[in-house]
Tab-separated table of C-alpha atoms in Angstrom:
chain	number	residue	atom	x	y	z
A	1153	MET	CA	6.364	-0.420	-7.085
A	1154	ASP	CA	8.541	-3.445	-7.461
A	1155	ARG	CA	11.815	-2.200	-5.747
A	1156	LEU	CA	13.519	-1.419	-2.517
A	1157	SER	CA	13.780	2.351	-2.126
A	1158	THR	CA	16.565	4.066	-0.128
A	1159	ASP	CA	15.850	7.477	-1.577
A	1160	VAL	CA	14.893	9.614	1.429
A	1161	THR	CA	15.509	13.117	2.721
A	1162	ALA	CA	16.770	13.361	6.243
A	1163	PRO	CA	14.511	15.626	8.253
A	1164	SER	CA	15.563	17.538	11.390
A	1165	LEU	CA	12.976	15.487	13.401
A	1166	LYS	CA	12.153	11.897	12.591
A	1167	SER	CA	8.639	11.027	11.705
A	1168	SER	CA	8.711	8.484	14.550
A	1169	GLU	CA	9.338	11.387	16.945
A	1170	LEU	CA	6.345	13.258	15.425
A	1171	LEU	CA	4.342	10.195	16.423
A	1172	GLY	CA	5.571	10.390	20.047
A	1173	HIS	CA	8.410	7.806	20.005
A	1174	PRO	CA	11.926	8.546	21.394
A	1175	PRO	CA	14.728	9.403	18.851
A	1176	ASP	CA	16.290	5.936	19.131
A	1177	ALA	CA	12.968	3.956	18.606
A	1178	ARG	CA	12.678	1.632	15.627
A	1179	VAL	CA	9.215	1.882	14.427
A	1180	LEU	CA	7.789	-0.340	11.699
A	1181	ILE	CA	4.601	-0.493	9.627
A	1182	VAL	CA	3.987	-3.940	7.998
A	1183	ASN	CA	1.232	-3.414	5.423
A	1184	CYS	CA	-0.289	-6.157	3.340
A	1185	ASP	CA	-0.963	-4.863	-0.109
A	1186	ASP	CA	-3.447	-6.291	-2.656
A	1187	PHE	CA	-6.254	-7.239	-0.331
A	1188	GLY	CA	-9.222	-8.069	-2.544
A	1189	MET	CA	-7.304	-9.301	-5.403
A	1190	HIS	CA	-8.533	-12.882	-5.051
A	1191	GLU	CA	-9.761	-15.121	-2.168
A	1192	GLY	CA	-6.377	-16.757	-1.451
A	1193	ILE	CA	-4.817	-13.279	-0.891
A	1194	ASN	CA	-7.741	-12.282	1.393
A	1195	THR	CA	-7.312	-15.383	3.548
A	1196	ALA	CA	-3.614	-14.850	3.895
A	1197	VAL	CA	-3.860	-11.137	4.563
A	1198	ILE	CA	-6.380	-11.575	7.443
A	1199	ASP	CA	-4.264	-14.392	8.900
A	1200	SER	CA	-1.099	-12.274	8.641
A	1201	VAL	CA	-2.789	-9.423	10.550
A	1202	GLU	CA	-4.557	-11.610	13.126
A	1203	ARG	CA	-1.919	-14.286	13.783
A	1204	GLY	CA	1.189	-12.746	12.307
A	1205	ILE	CA	3.154	-9.543	12.473
A	1206	ALA	CA	1.332	-7.477	9.886
A	1207	SER	CA	-0.188	-4.343	11.267
A	1208	SER	CA	-2.454	-3.161	8.311
A	1209	CYS	CA	-3.615	-3.892	4.793
A	1210	SER	CA	-4.582	-2.131	1.615
A	1211	LEU	CA	-7.841	-2.953	-0.256
A	1212	MET	CA	-8.110	-3.113	-4.042
A	1213	VAL	CA	-11.745	-2.076	-4.705
A	1214	VAL	CA	-11.824	-2.897	-8.464
A	1215	CYS	CA	-10.694	-6.550	-8.032
A	1216	PRO	CA	-13.012	-9.682	-8.137
A	1217	ALA	CA	-12.586	-10.552	-4.492
A	1218	ALA	CA	-13.151	-7.012	-3.166
A	1219	PRO	CA	-16.743	-7.759	-1.906
A	1220	GLN	CA	-15.424	-10.664	0.198
A	1221	ALA	CA	-12.643	-8.507	1.480
A	1222	MET	CA	-14.985	-5.813	2.551
A	1223	GLN	CA	-17.174	-8.274	4.357
A	1224	LEU	CA	-14.057	-9.570	6.180
A	1225	LEU	CA	-13.326	-5.887	7.201
A	1226	ARG	CA	-16.807	-5.309	8.273
A	1227	ASP	CA	-16.564	-8.396	10.579
A	1228	ARG	CA	-13.273	-7.081	11.940
A	1229	PRO	CA	-13.504	-3.382	12.699
A	1230	GLU	CA	-10.256	-3.565	14.557
A	1231	VAL	CA	-8.165	-4.212	11.379
A	1232	ALA	CA	-6.577	-1.098	10.088
A	1233	PHE	CA	-6.746	-0.857	6.345
A	1234	GLY	CA	-6.153	1.595	3.519
A	1235	ILE	CA	-7.384	1.831	-0.039
A	1236	HIS	CA	-4.947	0.540	-2.730
A	1237	LEU	CA	-5.853	3.048	-5.418
A	1238	THR	CA	-5.710	1.109	-8.735
A	1239	LEU	CA	-5.162	2.383	-12.269
A	1240	VAL	CA	-3.394	-0.697	-13.671
A	1241	ARG	CA	-4.020	-4.343	-13.829
A	1242	ASP	CA	-1.327	-6.927	-13.261
A	1243	SER	CA	-1.687	-8.905	-16.459
A	1244	PRO	CA	-3.776	-9.279	-19.590
A	1245	ARG	CA	-5.684	-12.061	-17.882
A	1246	ASP	CA	-7.131	-9.701	-15.351
A	1247	ARG	CA	-10.397	-8.051	-16.119
A	1248	TRP	CA	-10.145	-5.002	-13.947
A	1249	GLU	CA	-12.350	-2.090	-14.930
A	1250	PRO	CA	-12.720	1.370	-13.482
A	1251	LEU	CA	-15.570	1.888	-11.004
A	1252	SER	CA	-16.470	5.040	-12.822
A	1253	ALA	CA	-18.507	4.876	-16.053
A	1254	LYS	CA	-16.038	4.114	-18.805
A	1255	ASN	CA	-17.258	6.943	-20.982
A	1256	THR	CA	-16.221	9.401	-18.156
A	1257	VAL	CA	-12.659	8.194	-17.825
A	1258	PRO	CA	-11.465	7.280	-21.346
A	1259	SER	CA	-7.866	8.432	-20.713
A	1260	LEU	CA	-7.453	5.704	-18.084
A	1261	LEU	CA	-8.472	2.858	-20.400
A	1262	ASP	CA	-6.444	0.765	-22.977
A	1263	ASP	CA	-7.625	-0.303	-26.368
A	1264	THR	CA	-9.734	-3.155	-24.762
A	1265	GLY	CA	-11.601	-0.880	-22.403
A	1266	GLN	CA	-9.818	-2.251	-19.442
A	1267	LEU	CA	-7.229	-0.608	-17.099
A	1268	HIS	CA	-3.784	-0.530	-18.623
A	1269	THR	CA	-1.626	-3.552	-18.009
A	1270	PHE	CA	1.306	-2.971	-15.763
A	1271	THR	CA	4.131	-3.398	-18.206
A	1272	PRO	CA	6.631	-0.707	-19.269
A	1273	VAL	CA	4.626	0.135	-22.247
A	1274	GLY	CA	1.225	0.088	-20.434
A	1275	ARG	CA	2.521	2.219	-17.509
A	1276	ALA	CA	4.092	4.776	-20.012
A	1277	GLU	CA	0.846	4.995	-21.967
A	1278	LEU	CA	-1.261	5.439	-18.797
A	1279	LEU	CA	0.959	8.223	-17.352
A	1280	ALA	CA	1.174	10.024	-20.632
A	1281	ARG	CA	-2.527	9.953	-21.314
A	1282	ALA	CA	-4.233	10.033	-17.959
A	1283	ARG	CA	-6.084	13.342	-17.443
A	1284	LEU	CA	-6.062	14.561	-13.839
A	1285	PRO	CA	-9.787	15.188	-13.587
A	1286	GLU	CA	-10.509	11.631	-14.741
A	1287	VAL	CA	-8.061	10.369	-12.215
A	1288	GLU	CA	-9.786	12.214	-9.514
A	1289	MET	CA	-13.083	10.924	-10.609
A	1290	GLU	CA	-11.925	7.352	-10.487
A	1291	PHE	CA	-10.109	7.752	-7.123
A	1292	ARG	CA	-13.213	9.248	-5.594
A	1293	SER	CA	-15.210	6.300	-6.965
A	1294	GLN	CA	-12.905	3.893	-5.338
A	1295	ILE	CA	-12.781	5.793	-2.023
A	1296	ASN	CA	-16.545	6.361	-1.957
A	1297	ALA	CA	-17.263	2.594	-2.620
A	1298	VAL	CA	-15.399	1.849	0.638
A	1299	VAL	CA	-16.955	4.708	2.628
A	1300	ASP	CA	-20.480	3.955	1.347
A	1301	ALA	CA	-20.038	0.276	2.469
A	1302	GLY	CA	-19.812	1.622	6.089
A	1303	LEU	CA	-16.006	1.063	6.293
A	1304	THR	CA	-13.473	3.440	7.692
A	1305	PRO	CA	-10.095	3.343	5.964
A	1306	THR	CA	-6.899	4.795	7.417
A	1307	HIS	CA	-4.852	5.887	4.352
A	1308	LEU	CA	-4.510	5.909	0.570
A	1309	ASP	CA	-1.733	4.204	-1.403
A	1310	PHE	CA	-1.104	2.952	-4.963
A	1311	HIS	CA	-1.071	-0.321	-6.775
A	1312	CYS	CA	2.133	-0.564	-8.828
A	1313	LEU	CA	2.656	3.113	-9.239
A	1314	ALA	CA	5.081	4.505	-6.635
A	1315	ASP	CA	3.622	7.817	-5.351
A	1316	GLY	CA	0.980	7.588	-8.091
A	1317	GLY	CA	3.560	7.654	-10.917
A	1318	ARG	CA	3.283	11.319	-11.402
A	1319	GLU	CA	3.729	14.384	-9.209
A	1320	ASP	CA	0.353	15.822	-9.854
A	1321	ILE	CA	-1.310	12.455	-9.068
A	1322	LEU	CA	0.422	12.284	-5.751
A	1323	GLU	CA	-0.649	15.896	-4.986
A	1324	LEU	CA	-4.237	15.037	-5.851
A	1325	THR	CA	-4.119	12.079	-3.709
A	1326	MET	CA	-2.826	14.023	-0.704
A	1327	THR	CA	-5.529	16.556	-1.242
A	1328	LEU	CA	-8.167	13.779	-1.289
A	1329	ALA	CA	-6.618	12.311	1.880
A	1330	ALA	CA	-6.919	15.619	3.629
A	1331	GLU	CA	-10.653	15.891	2.544
A	1332	TYR	CA	-11.529	12.372	3.764
A	1333	GLY	CA	-9.415	12.495	6.969
A	1334	LEU	CA	-6.770	9.966	5.847
A	1335	ALA	CA	-3.087	9.664	5.412
A	1336	THR	CA	-1.192	8.908	2.185
A	1337	ARG	CA	1.714	6.538	1.719
A	1338	VAL	CA	4.623	8.574	0.424
A	1339	TRP	CA	8.153	7.128	-0.233
A	1340	LEU	CA	9.814	8.900	-3.186
A	1341	GLU	CA	11.233	12.362	-3.704
A	1342	PRO	CA	9.822	15.006	-4.185
A	1343	GLY	CA	6.876	13.693	-2.194
A	1344	LEU	CA	8.819	13.071	0.934
A	1345	ARG	CA	10.152	16.671	1.004
A	1346	LYS	CA	6.689	18.148	0.364
A	1347	ALA	CA	5.182	16.052	3.143
A	1348	ARG	CA	7.923	16.940	5.693
A	1349	LEU	CA	7.568	20.660	4.905
A	1350	ARG	CA	3.885	20.313	5.894
A	1351	GLY	CA	4.789	18.433	9.129
A	1352	LEU	CA	3.288	15.186	7.847
A	1353	PRO	CA	4.956	11.901	9.103
A	1354	VAL	CA	6.273	9.818	6.335
A	1355	VAL	CA	8.967	7.163	6.118
A	1356	ASP	CA	12.272	8.039	7.617
A	1357	ASN	CA	14.088	5.175	6.073
A	1358	GLY	CA	14.101	3.160	2.822
A	1359	PHE	CA	10.717	1.714	1.890
A	1360	LEU	CA	10.509	-2.039	1.280
A	1361	ASP	CA	8.436	-3.596	-1.417
A	1362	SER	CA	8.614	-7.356	-0.927
A	1363	PHE	CA	8.613	-8.025	-4.668
A	1364	ALA	CA	12.182	-6.602	-4.615
A	1365	LEU	CA	13.474	-9.498	-2.410
A	1366	ASP	CA	14.834	-12.713	-3.799
A	1367	ILE	CA	12.650	-15.688	-3.042
A	1368	ASP	CA	15.407	-17.966	-2.224
A	1369	GLY	CA	16.617	-17.266	1.317
A	1370	LYS	CA	13.855	-14.714	2.020
A	1371	THR	CA	13.332	-15.672	5.565
A	1372	ALA	CA	17.033	-15.032	6.337
A	1373	ARG	CA	16.886	-11.767	4.452
A	1374	TYR	CA	13.827	-10.569	6.512
A	1375	ALA	CA	15.668	-11.561	9.685
A	1376	GLN	CA	18.660	-9.560	8.507
A	1377	LEU	CA	16.476	-6.566	7.702
A	1378	LEU	CA	14.903	-6.591	11.179
A	1379	HIS	CA	18.175	-6.899	12.874
A	1380	ALA	CA	19.619	-3.903	10.873
A	1381	LEU	CA	16.414	-1.719	11.106
A	1382	PRO	CA	17.522	1.777	11.773
A	1383	ALA	CA	15.910	4.212	14.255
A	1384	GLY	CA	12.906	6.064	12.868
A	1385	LEU	CA	9.779	5.103	10.811
A	1386	THR	CA	10.095	2.282	8.251
A	1387	GLU	CA	7.438	0.673	6.115
A	1388	TRP	CA	7.312	-2.776	4.605
A	1389	ALA	CA	4.855	-3.325	1.764
A	1390	VAL	CA	4.379	-7.112	1.902
A	1391	HIS	CA	2.213	-9.375	-0.288
A	1392	PRO	CA	1.026	-12.458	1.514
A	1393	GLY	CA	-1.068	-15.017	-0.421
A	1394	ALA	CA	-2.025	-18.612	0.178
A	1395	SER	CA	-0.547	-20.975	-2.332
A	1396	SER	CA	-3.113	-22.840	-4.259
A	1397	GLU	CA	-3.835	-24.018	-7.749
A	1398	GLN	CA	-6.085	-21.019	-8.254
A	1399	SER	CA	-3.477	-18.620	-7.132
A	1400	ARG	CA	-0.896	-20.130	-9.471
A	1401	MET	CA	-3.204	-19.844	-12.348
A	1402	ILE	CA	-4.300	-16.186	-11.482
A	1403	ASN	CA	-1.034	-14.528	-10.690
A	1404	ASP	CA	2.565	-15.175	-11.546
A	1405	GLY	CA	3.774	-13.710	-8.205
A	1406	TRP	CA	2.348	-16.616	-6.174
A	1407	ARG	CA	5.919	-17.642	-4.914
A	1408	VAL	CA	6.582	-14.140	-3.661
A	1409	ARG	CA	3.183	-14.154	-1.911
A	1410	SER	CA	3.506	-17.643	-0.427
A	1411	THR	CA	6.947	-16.935	1.003
A	1412	ASP	CA	5.753	-13.608	2.447
A	1413	TYR	CA	2.937	-15.371	4.052
A	1414	GLU	CA	5.090	-18.044	5.514
A	1415	PHE	CA	7.392	-15.560	7.280
A	1416	LEU	CA	4.666	-13.192	8.405
A	1417	ILE	CA	2.839	-15.787	10.433
A	1418	SER	CA	5.986	-17.583	11.696
A	1419	GLN	CA	7.049	-17.699	15.252
A	1420	GLN	CA	10.562	-16.569	14.183
A	1421	ALA	CA	9.129	-13.297	12.986
A	1422	LYS	CA	7.396	-12.554	16.275
A	1423	GLU	CA	10.510	-13.485	18.318
A	1424	LEU	CA	12.679	-11.283	16.064
A	1425	LEU	CA	10.476	-8.225	16.694
A	1426	ASP	CA	10.566	-8.911	20.446
A	1427	GLN	CA	14.297	-9.523	20.497
A	1428	GLU	CA	15.073	-6.385	18.586
A	1429	GLY	CA	12.676	-4.176	20.496
A	1430	ILE	CA	11.031	-3.009	17.268
A	1431	VAL	CA	7.694	-1.186	17.708
A	1432	VAL	CA	5.106	-2.206	15.101
A	1433	ILE	CA	2.327	0.329	14.462
A	1434	ASP	CA	-0.543	0.489	11.970
A	1435	TYR	CA	-1.676	3.244	9.697
A	1436	ASP	CA	-4.337	4.672	11.965
A	1437	THR	CA	-1.471	6.214	14.064
A	1438	ILE	CA	-0.267	7.934	10.884
A	1439	ARG	CA	-3.746	8.957	9.920
A	1440	LEU	CA	-4.280	10.746	13.269
A	1441	ALA	CA	-1.077	12.658	12.819
A	1442	TRP	CA	-1.920	13.692	9.257
A	1443	VAL	CA	-5.324	14.883	10.518
A	1444	ARG	CA	-3.865	16.990	13.263
A	1445	ALA	CA	-1.298	18.461	10.849
A	1446	ASP	CA	-3.950	19.388	8.215
A	1447	ALA	CA	-6.022	20.975	10.932
A	1448	ALA	CA	-3.177	23.032	12.300
A	1449	PRO	CA	-3.330	26.729	11.465
A	1450	THR	CA	-0.696	27.801	8.855
A	1451	ASP	CA	1.490	30.893	9.189
A	1452	GLN	CA	0.272	33.737	7.113
C-alpha cells in the first residue's frame, strides 16, 4: 500500500455530497493503520485519536498486541475503528499466523507456515496462490474475532495490499462488508468505479499512504497537503507509533511512525484544519451510508 494514489474516477456527484456535505466542502478521514501491531503503536494510535487530529483506526487482529488494542477499544466505545485485514507480515522477524487453522488455509502460507512476507516475491506468491474460499475463511475469522469480543467495527481495509491485491478479493470483501453492515476502504480502479455505480461513497481524491511521504520535511509536506486539499472526500492512511528501543527493533518503519505521530498530535495540525475549514469525519459516517445504499431496492 506504500504509495500516494491519484488514480480516481470523477463521479457526477461527489461522495462528500452523498454524505450530506455541500459541493465545495473539503472532507477528510485521517485513519491510523496498524493498530495492534505492537504496544508502542497502540499507545500512539489512541493518543492520535484522543488528543490529535486522527478520526479512526484499523485493527490488525493477527498481531501480538491485538489483545491490548481490543481492550483499549472496549474501554473507549467512542473510537471508530475498522479491521485491517491481514494476509501478509511485514518482515521475516514477524511471527504472524492466520487465525484460521493452518490446514484449512494452506494457500495463504509460505514455506515456514507463516503468512507471506510483504516483499515483491512474497506478495506475488500470495496473490498467485491464494484460493478465494481460503481468503474468505481467514477474513471471516479475523472479523468474527472482533465481533465475538463485543466490539463494533465500522469498516474493512487491507494491510499492505491495496484493495486486497486482486479484484476478486476486493469483491469478496465488499460482500462481507455488506453482510456485516460495514464499509470497505476502496481507492484504486476498478474498485472505485464499481463502488460508485452502486452509489457507495468512496474517496473523491487521491488516497494518501503516509509511507509514501519523505521523512525529512514531513510536517511541511502535511501542511502543504492540507492547504491544497481539494473539495470532496479524501482519506489519509497514517501510521503513528511511539519511538522506543522496542519499536526500533521490531519494525524498520519507526521513523515514518514517529514523525506521523509527532504531526498528528501537534497544535499546528489542529490549527491548520481550523484555518482551512476542513471537515474531519470518521468511518462510521461512511458505514452508515454503505448500509443505506446496500439496503436500497435495486431496479429490476
